[in-house]
PDB file of C-alpha atoms in Angstrom:
ATOM      1  CA  MET A   1      16.323   3.358  -0.724  1.00 46.00           C
ATOM      2  CA  HIS A   2      17.422   2.718   2.829  1.00 51.00           C
ATOM      3  CA  LYS A   3      15.031   4.008   5.498  1.00 55.00           C
ATOM      4  CA  SER A   4      17.762   6.177   7.026  1.00 62.00           C
ATOM      5  CA  LYS A   5      17.888   8.192   3.778  1.00 70.00           C
ATOM      6  CA  MET A   6      14.133   8.739   3.580  1.00 70.00           C
ATOM      7  CA  GLY A   7      12.610  12.120   4.259  1.00 81.00           C
ATOM      8  CA  ALA A   8       9.767  12.401   6.750  1.00 82.00           C
ATOM      9  CA  GLY A   9       7.111  12.143   4.018  1.00 76.00           C
ATOM     10  CA  GLN A  10       8.630   9.016   2.471  1.00 81.00           C
ATOM     11  CA  LEU A  11       9.064   7.393   5.865  1.00 85.00           C
ATOM     12  CA  LYS A  12       5.432   8.142   6.707  1.00 87.00           C
ATOM     13  CA  GLY A  13       4.353   6.436   3.464  1.00 85.00           C
ATOM     14  CA  PHE A  14       6.661   3.468   4.111  1.00 87.00           C
ATOM     15  CA  LEU A  15       5.184   2.996   7.591  1.00 92.00           C
ATOM     16  CA  PHE A  16       1.617   3.495   6.307  1.00 93.00           C
ATOM     17  CA  GLU A  17       2.047   0.641   3.800  1.00 93.00           C
ATOM     18  CA  ARG A  18       3.420  -1.697   6.469  1.00 94.00           C
ATOM     19  CA  LEU A  19       0.798  -0.833   9.049  1.00 95.00           C
ATOM     20  CA  GLU A  20      -2.090  -1.291   6.606  1.00 96.00           C
ATOM     21  CA  ALA A  21      -0.746  -4.636   5.363  1.00 97.00           C
ATOM     22  CA  ALA A  22      -0.315  -5.840   8.952  1.00 97.00           C
ATOM     23  CA  LYS A  23      -3.861  -4.741   9.857  1.00 97.00           C
ATOM     24  CA  PHE A  24      -5.247  -6.510   6.769  1.00 97.00           C
ATOM     25  CA  ASN A  25      -3.392  -9.721   7.633  1.00 98.00           C
ATOM     26  CA  ALA A  26      -4.510  -9.647  11.276  1.00 98.00           C
ATOM     27  CA  ASP A  27      -8.130  -9.110  10.224  1.00 98.00           C
ATOM     28  CA  ALA A  28      -7.957 -11.898   7.625  1.00 98.00           C
ATOM     29  CA  ALA A  29      -6.460 -14.304  10.178  1.00 97.00           C
ATOM     30  CA  ARG A  30      -9.104 -13.396  12.747  1.00 98.00           C
ATOM     31  CA  LYS A  31     -11.824 -14.128  10.173  1.00 97.00           C
ATOM     32  CA  GLY A  32     -10.159 -17.327   8.966  1.00 97.00           C
ATOM     33  CA  LEU A  33      -9.729 -16.004   5.423  1.00 97.00           C
ATOM     34  CA  ASP A  34      -7.154 -17.524   3.080  1.00 97.00           C
ATOM     35  CA  VAL A  35      -5.736 -14.202   1.875  1.00 98.00           C
ATOM     36  CA  GLU A  36      -2.567 -12.270   2.636  1.00 97.00           C
ATOM     37  CA  ALA A  37      -1.294  -8.744   2.029  1.00 97.00           C
ATOM     38  CA  ARG A  38       2.305  -8.712   0.805  1.00 94.00           C
ATOM     39  CA  LEU A  39       4.467  -5.634   0.448  1.00 93.00           C
ATOM     40  CA  THR A  40       5.979  -5.562  -3.018  1.00 90.00           C
ATOM     41  CA  ALA A  41       9.078  -3.821  -1.645  1.00 83.00           C
ATOM     42  CA  ASP A  42       9.795  -6.974   0.379  1.00 82.00           C
ATOM     43  CA  SER A  43       9.719  -9.327  -2.604  1.00 77.00           C
ATOM     44  CA  PRO A  44      13.047 -10.849  -3.710  1.00 70.00           C
ATOM     45  CA  ASP A  45      13.012  -8.879  -6.979  1.00 67.00           C
ATOM     46  CA  GLY A  46      12.320  -5.587  -5.211  1.00 61.00           C
ATOM     47  CA  GLY A  47       8.668  -5.430  -6.151  1.00 58.00           C
ATOM     48  CA  THR A  48       6.606  -4.525  -9.164  1.00 55.00           C
ATOM     49  CA  GLY A  49       7.811  -0.938  -9.234  1.00 64.00           C
ATOM     50  CA  PRO A  50       6.218   2.186  -7.851  1.00 70.00           C
ATOM     51  CA  ARG A  51       2.769   1.392  -9.300  1.00 80.00           C
ATOM     52  CA  VAL A  52       1.886  -1.309  -6.753  1.00 90.00           C
ATOM     53  CA  ASP A  53       2.765  -1.175  -3.046  1.00 92.00           C
ATOM     54  CA  ILE A  54       0.728  -4.094  -1.700  1.00 94.00           C
ATOM     55  CA  GLU A  55      -0.481  -7.266  -3.366  1.00 94.00           C
ATOM     56  CA  ILE A  56      -3.384  -9.213  -1.930  1.00 97.00           C
ATOM     57  CA  THR A  57      -2.795 -12.899  -2.572  1.00 96.00           C
ATOM     58  CA  ARG A  58      -4.737 -16.121  -2.210  1.00 97.00           C
ATOM     59  CA  GLN A  59      -2.736 -19.355  -2.350  1.00 94.00           C
ATOM     60  CA  GLY A  60       0.181 -17.417  -3.862  1.00 89.00           C
ATOM     61  CA  ASN A  61      -1.884 -15.851  -6.650  1.00 96.00           C
ATOM     62  CA  VAL A  62      -2.313 -12.086  -6.805  1.00 94.00           C
ATOM     63  CA  ILE A  63      -6.003 -11.207  -6.609  1.00 97.00           C
ATOM     64  CA  GLN A  64      -5.691  -7.455  -6.005  1.00 96.00           C
ATOM     65  CA  GLN A  65      -3.035  -4.775  -6.447  1.00 94.00           C
ATOM     66  CA  VAL A  66      -2.994  -1.803  -4.108  1.00 95.00           C
ATOM     67  CA  GLN A  67      -1.350   1.612  -4.357  1.00 93.00           C
ATOM     68  CA  ALA A  68      -1.015   3.162  -0.894  1.00 92.00           C
ATOM     69  CA  LYS A  69      -0.609   6.916  -0.586  1.00 90.00           C
ATOM     70  CA  SER A  70      -0.258   9.173   2.408  1.00 89.00           C
ATOM     71  CA  HIS A  71       0.166  12.946   2.351  1.00 86.00           C
ATOM     72  CA  ASN A  72      -0.472  15.777   4.804  1.00 85.00           C
ATOM     73  CA  ASP A  73      -2.089  17.942   2.107  1.00 88.00           C
ATOM     74  CA  PRO A  74      -5.468  16.486   0.992  1.00 88.00           C
ATOM     75  CA  ALA A  75      -5.290  18.239  -2.405  1.00 92.00           C
ATOM     76  CA  LYS A  76      -1.860  16.777  -3.144  1.00 91.00           C
ATOM     77  CA  LEU A  77      -3.039  13.364  -1.953  1.00 91.00           C
ATOM     78  CA  ALA A  78      -6.050  13.523  -4.282  1.00 91.00           C
ATOM     79  CA  LYS A  79      -3.815  14.468  -7.196  1.00 93.00           C
ATOM     80  CA  ALA A  80      -1.349  11.691  -6.407  1.00 89.00           C
ATOM     81  CA  VAL A  81      -3.962   8.915  -6.257  1.00 88.00           C
ATOM     82  CA  SER A  82      -5.710  10.118  -9.417  1.00 92.00           C
ATOM     83  CA  ASP A  83      -2.560   9.669 -11.513  1.00 91.00           C
ATOM     84  CA  PRO A  84      -3.461   7.445 -14.500  1.00 92.00           C
ATOM     85  CA  LYS A  85      -0.382   5.279 -13.880  1.00 90.00           C
ATOM     86  CA  PHE A  86      -2.307   3.785 -10.961  1.00 91.00           C
ATOM     87  CA  ASP A  87      -5.287   2.747 -13.119  1.00 91.00           C
ATOM     88  CA  GLY A  88      -6.218  -0.839 -12.367  1.00 90.00           C
ATOM     89  CA  THR A  89      -5.085  -0.659  -8.752  1.00 92.00           C
ATOM     90  CA  THR A  90      -7.084  -0.160  -5.598  1.00 93.00           C
ATOM     91  CA  ARG A  91      -6.097   3.124  -3.949  1.00 93.00           C
ATOM     92  CA  LEU A  92      -5.515   3.105  -0.198  1.00 94.00           C
ATOM     93  CA  VAL A  93      -5.325   6.362   1.752  1.00 93.00           C
ATOM     94  CA  PRO A  94      -5.405   7.088   5.484  1.00 90.00           C
ATOM     95  CA  SER A  95      -8.958   6.979   6.813  1.00 82.00           C
ATOM     96  CA  ASP A  96      -8.765  10.615   7.936  1.00 72.00           C
ATOM     97  CA  LYS A  97      -8.098  11.628   4.300  1.00 51.00           C
ATOM     98  CA  ASP A  98     -10.656   9.533   2.399  1.00 52.00           C
ATOM     99  CA  ASP A  99     -13.566  11.968   2.152  1.00 48.00           C
TER     100      ASP A  99
END
């Protein structure tokens, strides 16, 4: 979906994924770590589907899969990240919503 057709909630989630991946990569570079966060939506095949938003890679190999969720309503956010379809992924939520 093109960003211009996204609603405010979808756009917020899209930006959250990108910001968190960029922060991860900056931190890894600062620490000299050989890891990288890649957005699955940016992959040539369009990603691994809605289950995984970010892949953490080392030397091109996926070492962690991340599902990023952002929502204004903490109850809806909790429900969204507890969906069994995300089993096996690390869940990433905004730090003001992680309690």
